PDB file of C-alpha atoms and ligand atoms in Angstrom:
ATOM      1  CA  MET K  74       3.250  45.286 -67.548  1.00 81.00           C
ATOM      2  CA  CYS K  75       2.016  42.031 -66.038  1.00 94.00           C
ATOM      3  CA  ASP K  76       3.587  38.666 -66.506  1.00 97.00           C
ATOM      4  CA  PHE K  77       1.660  35.373 -66.594  1.00 98.00           C
ATOM      5  CA  LEU K  78       3.138  31.920 -66.044  1.00 98.00           C
ATOM      6  CA  PRO K  79       1.487  28.574 -66.681  1.00 98.00           C
ATOM      7  CA  GLY K  80       1.771  26.486 -63.524  1.00 98.00           C
ATOM      8  CA  ILE K  81       2.556  22.774 -63.456  1.00 98.00           C
ATOM      9  CA  LEU K  82       1.689  20.588 -60.464  1.00 98.00           C
ATOM     10  CA  GLU K  83       2.068  16.952 -61.465  1.00 98.00           C
ATOM     11  CA  LYS K  84       3.325  13.653 -60.072  1.00 98.00           C
ATOM     12  CA  GLU K  85       4.662  12.138 -63.297  1.00 98.00           C
ATOM     13  CA  TRP K  86       6.888  13.325 -66.131  1.00 98.00           C
ATOM     14  CA  GLU K  87       4.491  12.413 -68.921  1.00 98.00           C
ATOM     15  CA  PRO K  88       1.739  14.956 -68.095  1.00 98.00           C
ATOM     16  CA  ILE K  89       4.418  17.549 -67.354  1.00 98.00           C
ATOM     17  CA  GLU K  90       5.926  17.148 -70.792  1.00 98.00           C
ATOM     18  CA  LYS K  91       2.482  17.260 -72.376  1.00 98.00           C
ATOM     19  CA  LYS K  92       1.785  20.601 -70.717  1.00 98.00           C
ATOM     20  CA  LEU K  93       5.199  22.014 -71.597  1.00 98.00           C
ATOM     21  CA  GLU K  94       4.621  21.163 -75.258  1.00 98.00           C
ATOM     22  CA  LEU K  95       1.130  22.608 -75.120  1.00 97.00           C
ATOM     23  CA  VAL K  96       2.258  26.037 -73.889  1.00 98.00           C
ATOM     24  CA  LYS K  97       5.564  26.211 -75.774  1.00 97.00           C
ATOM     25  CA  PRO K  98       4.086  28.254 -78.645  1.00 97.00           C
ATOM     26  CA  PHE K  99       2.940  31.105 -76.375  1.00 97.00           C
ATOM     27  CA  ALA K 100       4.596  30.997 -72.941  1.00 98.00           C
ATOM     28  CA  LYS K 101       8.128  32.177 -72.250  1.00 97.00           C
ATOM     29  CA  ALA K 102       8.310  31.125 -68.616  1.00 98.00           C
ATOM     30  CA  ILE K 103       6.946  28.200 -66.610  1.00 98.00           C
ATOM     31  CA  HIS K 104       6.165  27.829 -62.922  1.00 98.00           C
ATOM     32  CA  VAL K 105       6.902  24.327 -61.628  1.00 98.00           C
ATOM     33  CA  ASP K 106       5.425  23.308 -58.267  1.00 98.00           C
ATOM     34  CA  LEU K 107       7.552  21.229 -55.968  1.00 98.00           C
ATOM     35  CA  LEU K 108       5.817  19.440 -53.073  1.00 98.00           C
ATOM     36  CA  ASP K 109       7.581  16.954 -50.825  1.00 98.00           C
ATOM     37  CA  GLY K 110       4.574  15.762 -48.804  1.00 97.00           C
ATOM     38  CA  LYS K 111       6.015  17.326 -45.628  1.00 96.00           C
ATOM     39  CA  PHE K 112       4.990  20.885 -46.393  1.00 95.00           C
ATOM     40  CA  ALA K 113       1.435  20.044 -47.453  1.00 95.00           C
ATOM     41  CA  PRO K 114      -0.379  16.694 -47.908  1.00 96.00           C
ATOM     42  CA  ASN K 115       0.595  16.328 -51.546  1.00 98.00           C
ATOM     43  CA  THR K 116       3.656  15.399 -53.569  1.00 98.00           C
ATOM     44  CA  THR K 117       4.906  16.217 -57.055  1.00 98.00           C
ATOM     45  CA  PHE K 118       7.472  14.862 -59.488  1.00 98.00           C
ATOM     46  CA  LEU K 119      10.786  15.425 -57.703  1.00 98.00           C
ATOM     47  CA  ASP K 120      13.377  14.620 -60.365  1.00 98.00           C
ATOM     48  CA  PRO K 121      14.927  17.712 -62.005  1.00 98.00           C
ATOM     49  CA  GLU K 122      16.787  15.749 -64.691  1.00 98.00           C
ATOM     50  CA  PRO K 123      14.207  15.587 -67.556  1.00 98.00           C
ATOM     51  CA  PHE K 124      13.579  19.345 -67.381  1.00 98.00           C
ATOM     52  CA  LYS K 125      17.032  19.861 -68.936  1.00 98.00           C
ATOM     53  CA  LYS K 126      15.444  19.330 -72.323  1.00 98.00           C
ATOM     54  CA  TYR K 127      13.371  22.498 -71.839  1.00 98.00           C
ATOM     55  CA  LYS K 128      15.922  24.839 -70.316  1.00 98.00           C
ATOM     56  CA  ASP K 129      16.327  26.850 -73.516  1.00 98.00           C
ATOM     57  CA  ALA K 130      12.636  26.830 -74.401  1.00 98.00           C
ATOM     58  CA  PHE K 131      11.480  28.467 -71.140  1.00 98.00           C
ATOM     59  CA  LEU K 132      12.638  30.426 -68.179  1.00 98.00           C
ATOM     60  CA  LEU K 133      12.080  27.753 -65.563  1.00 98.00           C
ATOM     61  CA  GLU K 134      10.764  28.934 -62.203  1.00 99.00           C
ATOM     62  CA  LEU K 135      10.648  26.617 -59.204  1.00 99.00           C
ATOM     63  CA  HIS K 136       8.026  27.051 -56.480  1.00 99.00           C
ATOM     64  CA  MET K 137       9.471  25.212 -53.509  1.00 98.00           C
ATOM     65  CA  MET K 138       6.760  24.019 -51.121  1.00 98.00           C
ATOM     66  CA  VAL K 139       9.136  21.756 -49.267  1.00 98.00           C
ATOM     67  CA  LYS K 140      10.981  21.378 -46.005  1.00 98.00           C
ATOM     68  CA  GLU K 141      14.359  23.173 -46.300  1.00 98.00           C
ATOM     69  CA  PRO K 142      14.126  24.452 -49.882  1.00 98.00           C
ATOM     70  CA  ILE K 143      17.842  25.258 -49.805  1.00 98.00           C
ATOM     71  CA  ASP K 144      18.592  21.548 -50.333  1.00 98.00           C
ATOM     72  CA  TYR K 145      16.854  21.619 -53.724  1.00 98.00           C
ATOM     73  CA  LEU K 146      18.592  24.702 -55.147  1.00 98.00           C
ATOM     74  CA  LYS K 147      21.717  23.142 -56.628  1.00 98.00           C
ATOM     75  CA  PRO K 148      20.171  20.049 -58.300  1.00 98.00           C
ATOM     76  CA  TRP K 149      17.356  22.061 -59.872  1.00 98.00           C
ATOM     77  CA  ALA K 150      19.717  24.836 -60.984  1.00 98.00           C
ATOM     78  CA  ASP K 151      21.866  22.156 -62.619  1.00 98.00           C
ATOM     79  CA  ALA K 152      18.809  21.115 -64.629  1.00 98.00           C
ATOM     80  CA  GLY K 153      18.363  24.655 -65.920  1.00 98.00           C
ATOM     81  CA  PHE K 154      16.040  26.341 -63.426  1.00 98.00           C
ATOM     82  CA  ARG K 155      16.791  30.058 -63.097  1.00 98.00           C
ATOM     83  CA  ARG K 156      14.244  31.392 -60.611  1.00 98.00           C
ATOM     84  CA  PHE K 157      13.806  29.967 -57.143  1.00 99.00           C
ATOM     85  CA  ILE K 158      10.919  30.822 -54.868  1.00 99.00           C
ATOM     86  CA  GLY K 159      11.125  29.160 -51.489  1.00 98.00           C
ATOM     87  CA  HIS K 160       8.449  29.066 -48.831  1.00 98.00           C
ATOM     88  CA  VAL K 161       9.405  30.501 -45.454  1.00 98.00           C
ATOM     89  CA  GLU K 162       7.224  28.150 -43.357  1.00 98.00           C
ATOM     90  CA  HIS K 163       9.708  25.251 -43.213  1.00 98.00           C
ATOM     91  CA  MET K 164      12.890  27.192 -43.917  1.00 98.00           C
ATOM     92  CA  SER K 165      15.330  27.372 -41.031  1.00 98.00           C
ATOM     93  CA  ASP K 166      17.644  30.067 -42.481  1.00 98.00           C
ATOM     94  CA  GLN K 167      16.155  32.583 -44.901  1.00 98.00           C
ATOM     95  CA  ALA K 168      19.401  34.519 -45.326  1.00 98.00           C
ATOM     96  CA  ALA K 169      21.281  31.350 -46.320  1.00 98.00           C
ATOM     97  CA  PHE K 170      18.555  30.369 -48.820  1.00 99.00           C
ATOM     98  CA  VAL K 171      18.588  33.820 -50.412  1.00 98.00           C
ATOM     99  CA  ALA K 172      22.391  33.981 -50.581  1.00 98.00           C
ATOM    100  CA  LYS K 173      22.673  30.574 -52.258  1.00 98.00           C
ATOM    101  CA  GLY K 174      19.718  31.222 -54.562  1.00 98.00           C
ATOM    102  CA  GLU K 175      21.245  34.506 -55.714  1.00 98.00           C
ATOM    103  CA  GLU K 176      24.326  32.678 -56.930  1.00 98.00           C
ATOM    104  CA  LEU K 177      22.152  30.458 -59.129  1.00 98.00           C
ATOM    105  CA  GLY K 178      19.597  32.901 -60.515  1.00 98.00           C
ATOM    106  CA  GLU K 179      16.710  35.024 -59.287  1.00 98.00           C
ATOM    107  CA  VAL K 180      15.487  34.368 -55.786  1.00 98.00           C
ATOM    108  CA  GLY K 181      12.242  35.016 -53.972  1.00 98.00           C
ATOM    109  CA  LEU K 182      10.387  34.061 -50.824  1.00 98.00           C
ATOM    110  CA  ALA K 183       6.831  32.799 -50.633  1.00 99.00           C
ATOM    111  CA  ILE K 184       4.210  32.983 -47.898  1.00 98.00           C
ATOM    112  CA  ASP K 185       1.252  30.639 -47.645  1.00 98.00           C
ATOM    113  CA  ALA K 186      -2.325  31.926 -47.370  1.00 98.00           C
ATOM    114  CA  LYS K 187      -2.311  31.922 -43.559  1.00 98.00           C
ATOM    115  CA  THR K 188       1.253  33.215 -43.113  1.00 98.00           C
ATOM    116  CA  PRO K 189       1.671  36.897 -42.235  1.00 98.00           C
ATOM    117  CA  VAL K 190       3.999  39.212 -44.122  1.00 98.00           C
ATOM    118  CA  SER K 191       6.059  39.568 -40.937  1.00 98.00           C
ATOM    119  CA  ALA K 192       7.299  35.977 -41.457  1.00 98.00           C
ATOM    120  CA  ILE K 193       9.694  37.355 -44.083  1.00 98.00           C
ATOM    121  CA  LYS K 194      12.827  38.112 -42.090  1.00 98.00           C
ATOM    122  CA  VAL K 195      15.394  39.110 -44.710  1.00 98.00           C
ATOM    123  CA  PRO K 196      15.607  42.704 -45.987  1.00 97.00           C
ATOM    124  CA  TYR K 197      13.308  43.207 -48.953  1.00 96.00           C
ATOM    125  CA  TYR K 198      16.128  44.620 -51.084  1.00 95.00           C
ATOM    126  CA  ASP K 199      17.714  41.141 -51.114  1.00 97.00           C
ATOM    127  CA  LEU K 200      14.713  39.659 -52.956  1.00 98.00           C
ATOM    128  CA  ASP K 201      13.835  39.577 -56.656  1.00 98.00           C
ATOM    129  CA  ALA K 202      10.262  38.580 -55.865  1.00 98.00           C
ATOM    130  CA  ILE K 203       7.763  37.877 -53.116  1.00 98.00           C
ATOM    131  CA  LEU K 204       5.086  35.288 -53.814  1.00 99.00           C
ATOM    132  CA  VAL K 205       1.836  35.578 -51.890  1.00 99.00           C
ATOM    133  CA  MET K 206      -0.282  32.440 -52.036  1.00 98.00           C
ATOM    134  CA  THR K 207      -3.935  33.140 -52.801  1.00 98.00           C
ATOM    135  CA  VAL K 208      -5.031  29.585 -51.884  1.00 98.00           C
ATOM    136  CA  ASN K 209      -3.631  27.217 -49.265  1.00 98.00           C
ATOM    137  CA  ALA K 210      -0.526  25.708 -50.837  1.00 98.00           C
ATOM    138  CA  GLY K 211      -0.786  22.108 -51.949  1.00 98.00           C
ATOM    139  CA  PHE K 212      -3.319  21.691 -54.737  1.00 98.00           C
ATOM    140  CA  SER K 213      -4.496  23.408 -57.864  1.00 97.00           C
ATOM    141  CA  GLY K 214      -8.142  24.044 -58.637  1.00 98.00           C
ATOM    142  CA  GLN K 215      -9.010  25.862 -55.392  1.00 98.00           C
ATOM    143  CA  SER K 216     -10.917  29.135 -55.143  1.00 98.00           C
ATOM    144  CA  PHE K 217      -9.106  32.453 -54.994  1.00 98.00           C
ATOM    145  CA  LEU K 218      -8.889  33.991 -51.486  1.00 98.00           C
ATOM    146  CA  PRO K 219      -9.329  37.759 -52.011  1.00 98.00           C
ATOM    147  CA  GLU K 220      -8.273  38.597 -48.438  1.00 98.00           C
ATOM    148  CA  CYS K 221      -4.719  37.542 -49.332  1.00 98.00           C
ATOM    149  CA  LEU K 222      -4.451  40.698 -51.446  1.00 98.00           C
ATOM    150  CA  ASP K 223      -4.252  42.656 -48.168  1.00 98.00           C
ATOM    151  CA  LYS K 224      -0.779  41.172 -47.780  1.00 98.00           C
ATOM    152  CA  VAL K 225       0.138  42.379 -51.259  1.00 98.00           C
ATOM    153  CA  ARG K 226      -0.918  45.895 -50.191  1.00 98.00           C
ATOM    154  CA  GLN K 227       1.147  45.620 -47.001  1.00 98.00           C
ATOM    155  CA  ILE K 228       4.245  44.610 -48.957  1.00 98.00           C
ATOM    156  CA  LYS K 229       3.686  47.461 -51.397  1.00 96.00           C
ATOM    157  CA  GLU K 230       3.348  49.931 -48.521  1.00 95.00           C
ATOM    158  CA  LYS K 231       6.777  48.890 -47.320  1.00 94.00           C
ATOM    159  CA  ASP K 232       8.177  50.165 -50.622  1.00 88.00           C
ATOM    160  CA  PHE K 233       9.024  46.797 -52.133  1.00 95.00           C
ATOM    161  CA  THR K 234       9.876  47.674 -55.713  1.00 93.00           C
ATOM    162  CA  GLU K 235      10.511  44.218 -57.171  1.00 97.00           C
ATOM    163  CA  VAL K 236       7.922  41.685 -58.320  1.00 98.00           C
ATOM    164  CA  ILE K 237       4.947  40.724 -56.197  1.00 98.00           C
ATOM    165  CA  GLN K 238       3.518  37.487 -57.512  1.00 98.00           C
ATOM    166  CA  ILE K 239       0.338  35.629 -56.659  1.00 98.00           C
ATOM    167  CA  ASP K 240      -0.421  31.952 -57.092  1.00 98.00           C
ATOM    168  CA  GLY K 241      -3.706  30.130 -56.620  1.00 98.00           C
ATOM    169  CA  GLY K 242      -7.185  30.535 -58.057  1.00 98.00           C
ATOM    170  CA  VAL K 243      -6.016  32.963 -60.731  1.00 98.00           C
ATOM    171  CA  SER K 244      -8.543  33.717 -63.475  1.00 98.00           C
ATOM    172  CA  ASP K 245      -9.345  36.687 -65.696  1.00 97.00           C
ATOM    173  CA  LYS K 246     -11.899  37.827 -63.070  1.00 98.00           C
ATOM    174  CA  ILE K 247      -9.349  38.666 -60.399  1.00 98.00           C
ATOM    175  CA  ILE K 248      -6.622  40.335 -62.465  1.00 98.00           C
ATOM    176  CA  LYS K 249      -7.874  43.918 -62.189  1.00 97.00           C
ATOM    177  CA  GLU K 250      -8.166  43.926 -58.419  1.00 97.00           C
ATOM    178  CA  ALA K 251      -4.836  42.143 -58.017  1.00 98.00           C
ATOM    179  CA  CYS K 252      -3.039  44.575 -60.329  1.00 97.00           C
ATOM    180  CA  ALA K 253      -4.492  47.505 -58.407  1.00 97.00           C
ATOM    181  CA  ALA K 254      -3.166  45.962 -55.184  1.00 97.00           C
ATOM    182  CA  GLY K 255       0.343  45.755 -56.649  1.00 97.00           C
ATOM    183  CA  VAL K 256       0.643  42.294 -58.215  1.00 98.00           C
ATOM    184  CA  SER K 257       2.703  42.144 -61.402  1.00 98.00           C
ATOM    185  CA  ARG K 258       3.214  38.397 -61.886  1.00 98.00           C
ATOM    186  CA  PHE K 259       0.555  35.673 -61.894  1.00 98.00           C
ATOM    187  CA  VAL K 260       0.585  31.877 -61.971  1.00 98.00           C
ATOM    188  CA  ALA K 261      -2.371  30.058 -63.533  1.00 98.00           C
ATOM    189  CA  THR K 262      -2.808  26.305 -63.660  1.00 98.00           C
ATOM    190  CA  SER K 263      -6.396  25.062 -63.844  1.00 98.00           C
ATOM    191  CA  TYR K 264      -7.590  28.230 -65.598  1.00 98.00           C
ATOM    192  CA  LEU K 265      -5.312  27.334 -68.512  1.00 98.00           C
ATOM    193  CA  PHE K 266      -5.142  23.564 -68.511  1.00 98.00           C
ATOM    194  CA  ASN K 267      -8.759  22.750 -67.693  1.00 97.00           C
ATOM    195  CA  SER K 268      -9.688  24.507 -70.891  1.00 96.00           C
ATOM    196  CA  GLU K 269      -9.736  23.120 -74.414  1.00 94.00           C
ATOM    197  CA  HIS K 270      -7.899  26.251 -75.514  1.00 96.00           C
ATOM    198  CA  PRO K 271      -5.100  27.187 -73.124  1.00 97.00           C
ATOM    199  CA  SER K 272      -3.714  29.759 -75.555  1.00 97.00           C
ATOM    200  CA  ARG K 273      -7.037  31.625 -75.631  1.00 97.00           C
ATOM    201  CA  GLN K 274      -7.197  31.555 -71.852  1.00 98.00           C
ATOM    202  CA  PHE K 275      -3.643  32.891 -71.720  1.00 98.00           C
ATOM    203  CA  ALA K 276      -4.645  35.752 -74.012  1.00 97.00           C
ATOM    204  CA  LYS K 277      -7.689  36.457 -71.834  1.00 97.00           C
ATOM    205  CA  LEU K 278      -5.420  36.895 -68.823  1.00 97.00           C
ATOM    206  CA  HIS K 279      -3.257  39.375 -70.715  1.00 96.00           C
ATOM    207  CA  ASN K 280      -6.301  41.274 -71.918  1.00 96.00           C
ATOM    208  CA  ALA K 281      -7.667  41.531 -68.379  1.00 95.00           C
ATOM    209  CA  CYS K 282      -4.507  43.271 -67.246  1.00 88.00           C
TER     210      CYS K 282
HETATM  211  C1  LIG X1180      -0.563  25.346 -55.207  1.00 87.15           C
HETATM  212  C2  LIG X1180       0.407  25.649 -56.311  1.00 87.15           C
HETATM  213  C3  LIG X1180      -0.176  26.484 -57.401  1.00 87.15           C
HETATM  214  C4  LIG X1180      -1.325  25.789 -58.095  1.00 87.15           C
HETATM  215  C5  LIG X1180      -2.179  26.797 -58.789  1.00 87.15           C
HETATM  216  O1  LIG X1180       0.098  24.799 -54.130  1.00 87.15           O
HETATM  217  O2  LIG X1180       1.516  26.368 -55.825  1.00 87.15           O
HETATM  218  O3  LIG X1180       0.832  26.839 -58.342  1.00 87.15           O
HETATM  219  O4  LIG X1180      -0.896  24.804 -58.991  1.00 87.15           O
HETATM  220  O5  LIG X1180      -3.292  26.178 -59.346  1.00 87.15           O
HETATM  221  P1  LIG X1180      -4.614  26.943 -59.751  1.00 87.15           P
HETATM  222  O6  LIG X1180      -4.201  28.028 -60.708  1.00 87.15           O
HETATM  223  O7  LIG X1180      -5.466  25.901 -60.356  1.00 87.15           O
HETATM  224  O8  LIG X1180      -5.162  27.517 -58.469  1.00 87.15           O
HETATM  225 ZN1  LIG X1181       2.841  27.295 -57.349  1.00 87.15          ZN
END
């Protein structure tokens, strides 16, 4: 069974709250993008505090496209986040990130579109999820990069039995191929929110699975 998460990449609280309210009737989990401007040339809202209001409404997942994601774990866990996916590209100690993340919830590592699978240095059995970017991290609304699914296949071949997630350019058109490659969790931002009817789009993703 596949899982679909609305993604939120915003600079201010107001549009974030708008989107949370919009998807509350049909989504159980939310993917929140965190960008510090050092990882990629973009920034997002960096205050965990107001999310507290939504900690019972959703499973809150944090996608950490930042330098040293470990520094963000505690404050965002205190606000109610329960799944932490940190990028390896600017992470100095993967084992330390995973160990601390495990104490606070589910933990995963993410690789950007140009990063090879070999950049993941911790044993796979320590991870609840691996996120493979299917666009270059930093912005929503980019086109899906099908070649990134090769990395999903490589991870699968290494007998990773937990969740492989993709993020970037997700639409109903790519679900079949991604599922066949081994993806079981998807993030969708513009596909949902650029539509007048996010709930219909959400259903279309499920139906494509
Ligand atoms: C990109 C973010 C993605 C992005 C996805 O850096 O991690 O979550 O918001 O947006 P779409 O679905 O529009 O490609
Ligand atoms: Zn993301």
